[in-house]
Coordinates of C-alpha atoms (C1' of nucleotides) in Angstrom, one line a residue:
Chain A
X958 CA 0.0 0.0 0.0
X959 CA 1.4 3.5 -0.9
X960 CA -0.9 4.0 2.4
X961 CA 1.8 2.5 4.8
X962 CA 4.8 4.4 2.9
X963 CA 3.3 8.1 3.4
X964 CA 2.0 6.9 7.0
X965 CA 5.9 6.2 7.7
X966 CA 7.3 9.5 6.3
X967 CA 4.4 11.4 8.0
X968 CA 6.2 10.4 11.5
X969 CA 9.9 10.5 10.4
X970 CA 10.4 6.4 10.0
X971 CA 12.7 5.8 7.5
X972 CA 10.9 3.6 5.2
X973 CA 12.5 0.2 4.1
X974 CA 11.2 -3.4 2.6
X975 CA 11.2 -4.5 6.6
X976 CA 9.3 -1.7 8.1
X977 CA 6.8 -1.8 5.2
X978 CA 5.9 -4.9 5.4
X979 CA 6.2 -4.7 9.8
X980 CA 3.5 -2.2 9.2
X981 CA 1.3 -3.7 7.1
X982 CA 0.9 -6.8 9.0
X983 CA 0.1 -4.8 12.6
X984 CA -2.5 -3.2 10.8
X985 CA -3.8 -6.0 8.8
X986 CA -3.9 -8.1 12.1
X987 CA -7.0 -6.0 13.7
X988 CA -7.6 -7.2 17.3
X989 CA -4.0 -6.1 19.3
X990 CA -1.6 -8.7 18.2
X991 CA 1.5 -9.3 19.8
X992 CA 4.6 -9.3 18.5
X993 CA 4.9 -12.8 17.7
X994 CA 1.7 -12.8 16.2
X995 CA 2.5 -9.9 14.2
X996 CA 5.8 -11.5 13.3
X997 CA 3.9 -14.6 12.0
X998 CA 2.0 -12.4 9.4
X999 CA 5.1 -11.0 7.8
X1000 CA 6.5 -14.2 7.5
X1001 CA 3.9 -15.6 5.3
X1002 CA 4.8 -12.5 2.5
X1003 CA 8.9 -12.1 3.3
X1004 CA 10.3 -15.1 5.4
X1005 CA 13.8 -13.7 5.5
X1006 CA 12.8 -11.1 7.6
X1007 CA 14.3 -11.8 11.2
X1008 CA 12.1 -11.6 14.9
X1009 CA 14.3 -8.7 15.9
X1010 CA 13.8 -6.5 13.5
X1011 CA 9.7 -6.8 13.8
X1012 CA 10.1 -6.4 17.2
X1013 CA 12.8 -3.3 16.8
X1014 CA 10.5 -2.1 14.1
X1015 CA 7.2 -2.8 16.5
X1016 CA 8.8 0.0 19.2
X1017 CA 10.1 2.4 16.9
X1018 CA 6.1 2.4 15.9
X1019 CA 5.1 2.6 19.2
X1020 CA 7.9 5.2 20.2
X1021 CA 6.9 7.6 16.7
X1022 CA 3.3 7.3 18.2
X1023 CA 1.9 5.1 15.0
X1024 CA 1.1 2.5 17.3
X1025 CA 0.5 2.2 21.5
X1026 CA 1.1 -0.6 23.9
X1027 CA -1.2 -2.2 26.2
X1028 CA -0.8 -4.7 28.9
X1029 CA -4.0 -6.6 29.3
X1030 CA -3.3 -10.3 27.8
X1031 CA -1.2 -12.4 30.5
X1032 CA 2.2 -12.8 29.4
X1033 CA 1.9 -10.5 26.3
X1034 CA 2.2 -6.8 24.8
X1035 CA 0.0 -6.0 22.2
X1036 CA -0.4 -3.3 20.3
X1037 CA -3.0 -0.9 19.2
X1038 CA -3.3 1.1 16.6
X1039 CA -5.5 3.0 18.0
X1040 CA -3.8 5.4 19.4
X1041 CA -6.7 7.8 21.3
X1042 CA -7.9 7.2 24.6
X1043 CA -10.5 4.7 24.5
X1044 CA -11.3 1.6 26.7
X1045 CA -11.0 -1.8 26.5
X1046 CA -12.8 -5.0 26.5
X1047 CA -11.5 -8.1 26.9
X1048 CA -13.8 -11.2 25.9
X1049 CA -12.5 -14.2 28.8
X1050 CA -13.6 -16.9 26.3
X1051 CA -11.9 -16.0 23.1
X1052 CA -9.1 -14.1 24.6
X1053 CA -10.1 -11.2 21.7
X1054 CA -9.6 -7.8 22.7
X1055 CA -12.4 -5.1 21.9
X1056 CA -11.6 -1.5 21.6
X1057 CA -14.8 0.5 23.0
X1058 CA -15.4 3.9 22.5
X1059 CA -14.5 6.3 25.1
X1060 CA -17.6 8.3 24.7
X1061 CA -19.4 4.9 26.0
X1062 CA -18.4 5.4 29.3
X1063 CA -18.2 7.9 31.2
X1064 CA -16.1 8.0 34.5
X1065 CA -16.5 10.7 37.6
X1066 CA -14.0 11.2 39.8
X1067 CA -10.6 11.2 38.6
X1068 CA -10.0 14.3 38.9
X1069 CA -10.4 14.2 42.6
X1070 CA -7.7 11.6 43.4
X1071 CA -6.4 14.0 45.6
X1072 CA -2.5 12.4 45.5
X1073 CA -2.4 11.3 42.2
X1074 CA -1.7 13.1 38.8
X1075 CA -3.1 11.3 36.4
X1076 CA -1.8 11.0 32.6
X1077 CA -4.2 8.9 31.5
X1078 CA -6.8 6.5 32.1
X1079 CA -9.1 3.4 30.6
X1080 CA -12.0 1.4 32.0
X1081 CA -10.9 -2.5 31.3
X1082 CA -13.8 -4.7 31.1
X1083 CA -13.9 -8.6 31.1
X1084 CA -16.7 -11.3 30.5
X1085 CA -18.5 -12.4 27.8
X1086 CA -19.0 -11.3 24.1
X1087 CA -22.4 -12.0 23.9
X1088 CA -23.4 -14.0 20.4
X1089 CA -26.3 -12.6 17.9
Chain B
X226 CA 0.8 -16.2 62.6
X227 CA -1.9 -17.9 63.6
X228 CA -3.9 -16.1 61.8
X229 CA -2.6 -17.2 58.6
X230 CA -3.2 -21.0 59.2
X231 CA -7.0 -20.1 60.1
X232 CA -7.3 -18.1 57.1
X233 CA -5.3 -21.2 54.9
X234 CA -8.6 -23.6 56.2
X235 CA -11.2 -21.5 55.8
X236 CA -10.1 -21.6 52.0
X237 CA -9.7 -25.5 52.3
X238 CA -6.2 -25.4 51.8
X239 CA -3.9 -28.1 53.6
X240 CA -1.2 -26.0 55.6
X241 CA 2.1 -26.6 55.1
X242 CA 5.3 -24.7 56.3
X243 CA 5.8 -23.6 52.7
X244 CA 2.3 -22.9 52.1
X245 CA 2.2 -20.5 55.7
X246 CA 5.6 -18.9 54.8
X247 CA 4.4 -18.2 51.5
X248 CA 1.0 -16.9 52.5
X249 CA 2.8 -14.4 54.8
X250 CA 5.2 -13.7 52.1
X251 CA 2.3 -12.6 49.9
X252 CA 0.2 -10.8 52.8
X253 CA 3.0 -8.9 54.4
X254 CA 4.1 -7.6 50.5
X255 CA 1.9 -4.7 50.8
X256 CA 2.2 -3.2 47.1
X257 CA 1.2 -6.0 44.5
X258 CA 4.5 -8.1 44.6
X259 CA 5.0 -10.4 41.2
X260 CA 5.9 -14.7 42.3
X261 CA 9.6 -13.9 42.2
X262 CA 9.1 -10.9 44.8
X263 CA 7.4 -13.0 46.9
X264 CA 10.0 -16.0 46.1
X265 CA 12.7 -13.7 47.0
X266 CA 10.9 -12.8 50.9
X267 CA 10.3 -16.6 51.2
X268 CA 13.3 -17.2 51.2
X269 CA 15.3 -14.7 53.9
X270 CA 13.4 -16.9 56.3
X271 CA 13.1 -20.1 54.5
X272 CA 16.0 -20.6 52.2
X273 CA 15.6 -24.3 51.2
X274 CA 11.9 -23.3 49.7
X275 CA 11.3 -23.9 45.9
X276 CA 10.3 -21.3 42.9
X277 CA 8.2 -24.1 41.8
X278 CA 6.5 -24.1 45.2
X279 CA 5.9 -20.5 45.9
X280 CA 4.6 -20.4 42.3
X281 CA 2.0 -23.4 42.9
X282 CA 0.8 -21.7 46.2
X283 CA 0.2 -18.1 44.7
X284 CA -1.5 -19.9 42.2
X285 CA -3.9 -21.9 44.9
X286 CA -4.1 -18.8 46.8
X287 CA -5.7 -17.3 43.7
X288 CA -7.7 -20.4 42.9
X289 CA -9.5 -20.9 46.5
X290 CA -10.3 -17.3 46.3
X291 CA -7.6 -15.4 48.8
X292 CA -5.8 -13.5 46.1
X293 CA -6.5 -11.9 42.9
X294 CA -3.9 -11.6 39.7
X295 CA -3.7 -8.3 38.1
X296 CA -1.9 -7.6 34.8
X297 CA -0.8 -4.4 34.9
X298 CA 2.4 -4.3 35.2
X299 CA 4.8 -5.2 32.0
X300 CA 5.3 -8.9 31.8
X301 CA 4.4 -9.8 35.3
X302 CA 1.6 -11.2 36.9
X303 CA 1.0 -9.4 40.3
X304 CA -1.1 -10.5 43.1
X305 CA -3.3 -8.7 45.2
X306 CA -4.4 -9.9 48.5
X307 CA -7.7 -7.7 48.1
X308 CA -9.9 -9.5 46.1
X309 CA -12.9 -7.2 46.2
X310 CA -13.7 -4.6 43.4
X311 CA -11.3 -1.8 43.3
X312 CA -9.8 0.5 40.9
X313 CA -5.3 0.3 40.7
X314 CA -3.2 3.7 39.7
X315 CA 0.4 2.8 38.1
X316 CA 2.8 5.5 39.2
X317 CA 4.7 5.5 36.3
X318 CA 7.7 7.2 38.1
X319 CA 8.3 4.4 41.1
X320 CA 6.4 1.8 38.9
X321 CA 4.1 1.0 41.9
X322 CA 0.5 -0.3 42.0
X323 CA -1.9 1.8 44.3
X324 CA -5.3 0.3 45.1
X325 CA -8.3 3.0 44.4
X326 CA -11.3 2.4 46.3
X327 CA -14.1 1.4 44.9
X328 CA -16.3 4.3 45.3
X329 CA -13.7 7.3 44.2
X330 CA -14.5 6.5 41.0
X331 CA -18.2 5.5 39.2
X332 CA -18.2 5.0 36.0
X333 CA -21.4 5.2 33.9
X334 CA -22.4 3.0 30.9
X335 CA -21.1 -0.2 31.2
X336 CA -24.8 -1.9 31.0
X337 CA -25.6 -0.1 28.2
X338 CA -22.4 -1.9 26.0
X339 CA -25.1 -4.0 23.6
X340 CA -22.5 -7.3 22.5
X341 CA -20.6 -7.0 25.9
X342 CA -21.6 -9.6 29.0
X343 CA -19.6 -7.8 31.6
X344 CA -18.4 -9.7 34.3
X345 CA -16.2 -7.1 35.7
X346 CA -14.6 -3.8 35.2
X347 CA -11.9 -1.5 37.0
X348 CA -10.4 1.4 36.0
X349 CA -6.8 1.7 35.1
X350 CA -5.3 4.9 35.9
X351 CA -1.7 5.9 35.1
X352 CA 0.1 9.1 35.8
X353 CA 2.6 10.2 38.5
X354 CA 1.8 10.0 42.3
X355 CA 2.0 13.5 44.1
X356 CA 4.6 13.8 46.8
X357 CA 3.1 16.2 49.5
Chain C
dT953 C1' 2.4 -49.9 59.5
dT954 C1' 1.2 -49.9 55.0
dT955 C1' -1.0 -47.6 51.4
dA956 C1' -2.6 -43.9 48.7
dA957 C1' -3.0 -39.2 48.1
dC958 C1' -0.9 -35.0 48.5
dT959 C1' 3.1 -31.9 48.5
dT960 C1' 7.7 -30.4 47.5
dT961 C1' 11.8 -30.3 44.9
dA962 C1' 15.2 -29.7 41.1
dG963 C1' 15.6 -29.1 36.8
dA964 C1' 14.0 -29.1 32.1
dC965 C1' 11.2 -26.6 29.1
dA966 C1' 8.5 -22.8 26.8
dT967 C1' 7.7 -18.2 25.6
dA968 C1' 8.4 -13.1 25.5
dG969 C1' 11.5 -9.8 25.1
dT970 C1' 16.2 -7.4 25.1
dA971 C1' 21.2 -6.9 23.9
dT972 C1' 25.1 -7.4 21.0
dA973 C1' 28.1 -7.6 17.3
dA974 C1' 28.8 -8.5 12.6
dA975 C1' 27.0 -8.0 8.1
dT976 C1' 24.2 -5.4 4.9
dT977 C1' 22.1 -1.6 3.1
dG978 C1' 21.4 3.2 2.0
dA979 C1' 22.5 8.2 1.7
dC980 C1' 25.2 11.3 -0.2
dA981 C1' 29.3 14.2 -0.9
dT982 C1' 32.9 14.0 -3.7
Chain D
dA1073 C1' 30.4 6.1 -10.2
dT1074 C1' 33.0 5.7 -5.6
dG1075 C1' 34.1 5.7 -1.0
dT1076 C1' 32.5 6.5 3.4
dC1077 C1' 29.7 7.0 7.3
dA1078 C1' 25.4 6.2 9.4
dA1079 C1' 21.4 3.5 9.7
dT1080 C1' 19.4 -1.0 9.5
dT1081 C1' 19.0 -5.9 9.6
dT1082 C1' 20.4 -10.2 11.1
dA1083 C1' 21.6 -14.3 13.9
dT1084 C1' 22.4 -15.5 18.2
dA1085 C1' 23.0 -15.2 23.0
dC1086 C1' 21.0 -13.9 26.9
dT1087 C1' 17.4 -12.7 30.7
dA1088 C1' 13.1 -13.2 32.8
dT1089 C1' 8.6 -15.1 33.8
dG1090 C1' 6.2 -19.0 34.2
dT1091 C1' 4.9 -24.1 33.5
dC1092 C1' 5.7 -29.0 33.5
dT1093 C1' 7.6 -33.4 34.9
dA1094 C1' 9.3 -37.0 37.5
dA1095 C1' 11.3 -38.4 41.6
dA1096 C1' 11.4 -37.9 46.5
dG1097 C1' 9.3 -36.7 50.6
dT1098 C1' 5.0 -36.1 53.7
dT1099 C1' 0.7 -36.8 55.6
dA1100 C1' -3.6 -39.0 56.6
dA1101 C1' -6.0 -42.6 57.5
dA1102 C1' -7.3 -47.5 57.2

DNA sequence: TTTAACTTTAGACATAGTATAAATTGACAT
DNA sequence: ATGTCAATTTATACTATGTCTAAAGTTAAA
């Protein structure tokens, strides 16, 4: 995708075959891979690319603000493209994470944590996806 | 203490000197130790006690209900000794967990998420904690 | 006291992630 | 085009967290 190139220059990564393809595959993958997992995709398309470099080229994302981490899964980073505060749902059967809208819920109080400065926040949900 | 073995059968759980040391271990923590923290206490009094056996205990402990694993942290598991609903604040600074009562914080909407069976929910709050 | 169930132990294994050093690639001034 | 320096990639070693296994040790209870 030309997409993936310009999305690259726009935060100063210097492009190459690796990072393209790094790219691609963490935004392909939808639901907050993990590095493995995103590793795994680019495989299929360029096998010679090595684990270091997709996780090198996994925090250089993360540290140009493309991409942001989040600890939820047991064991695991993933990471989000979605980079705006939003919350998080994690379905305890499937072990898929949902993004949800941060306009869903609405949380009182924060601001009155009287010994805490707080950066940021998120409401972390866990249960069920219920089925249609 | 003796309190510790009481608490150890009210939960079913056989007492053993490992299990009681690592009980303590856990309790007397305070601030959401990972296994190996608690390994690492275990052992100043009870040197000849096994990683694999402070690992299988925490895991019991969580099992029969006494603890509770968070993931909040960066590739550790932490375990917290109250197991009740509460809210956690990562000082990003010290990298400690702070428990947030339940009722600083209400949050609104979380019946209304449609596909979502919610079984629980906290907030996650990060930022730095305010030194008076 | 013998048996069966439970518990502990040491060590092997699995997985996620980082660090390092050598090789490769790329940019670019000459 | 060429040489050079910096950036990037690679393979591999290493660390850390956690699980599994099989043998040894304990405990309970007939």
């Amino acid at each position: 995708m030309q997409n993936i190139l310009i999305l690259l220059q726009e935060h100063k990564i210097q492009p190459t075959p690796q990072r393209i393809a790094t790219t691609q595959a963490v935004l392909d993958a939808g639901s907050h891979p993990s590095a493995d997992e995103v590793w795994e995709r680019v495989k299929t398309d360029h096998p010679t690319v090595s684990r270091a470099t997709v996780y090198n080229t996994l925090n250089l994302l993360v540290e140009k603000g493309v991409l942001k981490t989040q600890i939820i899964k047991e064991g695991k980073v993933v990471f989000d493209p979605c980079v705006e505060p939003h919350h998080h749902f994690i379905d305890e059967e499937s072990d898929e994470i949902h993004d949800i809208p941060w306009d869903a819920l609405k949380v009182k109080g924060e601001d009155s944590l009287k010994d805490f400065e707080v950066r940021e926040y998120q409401v972390v949900l866990r249960g069920r996806r219920k089925k249609k």
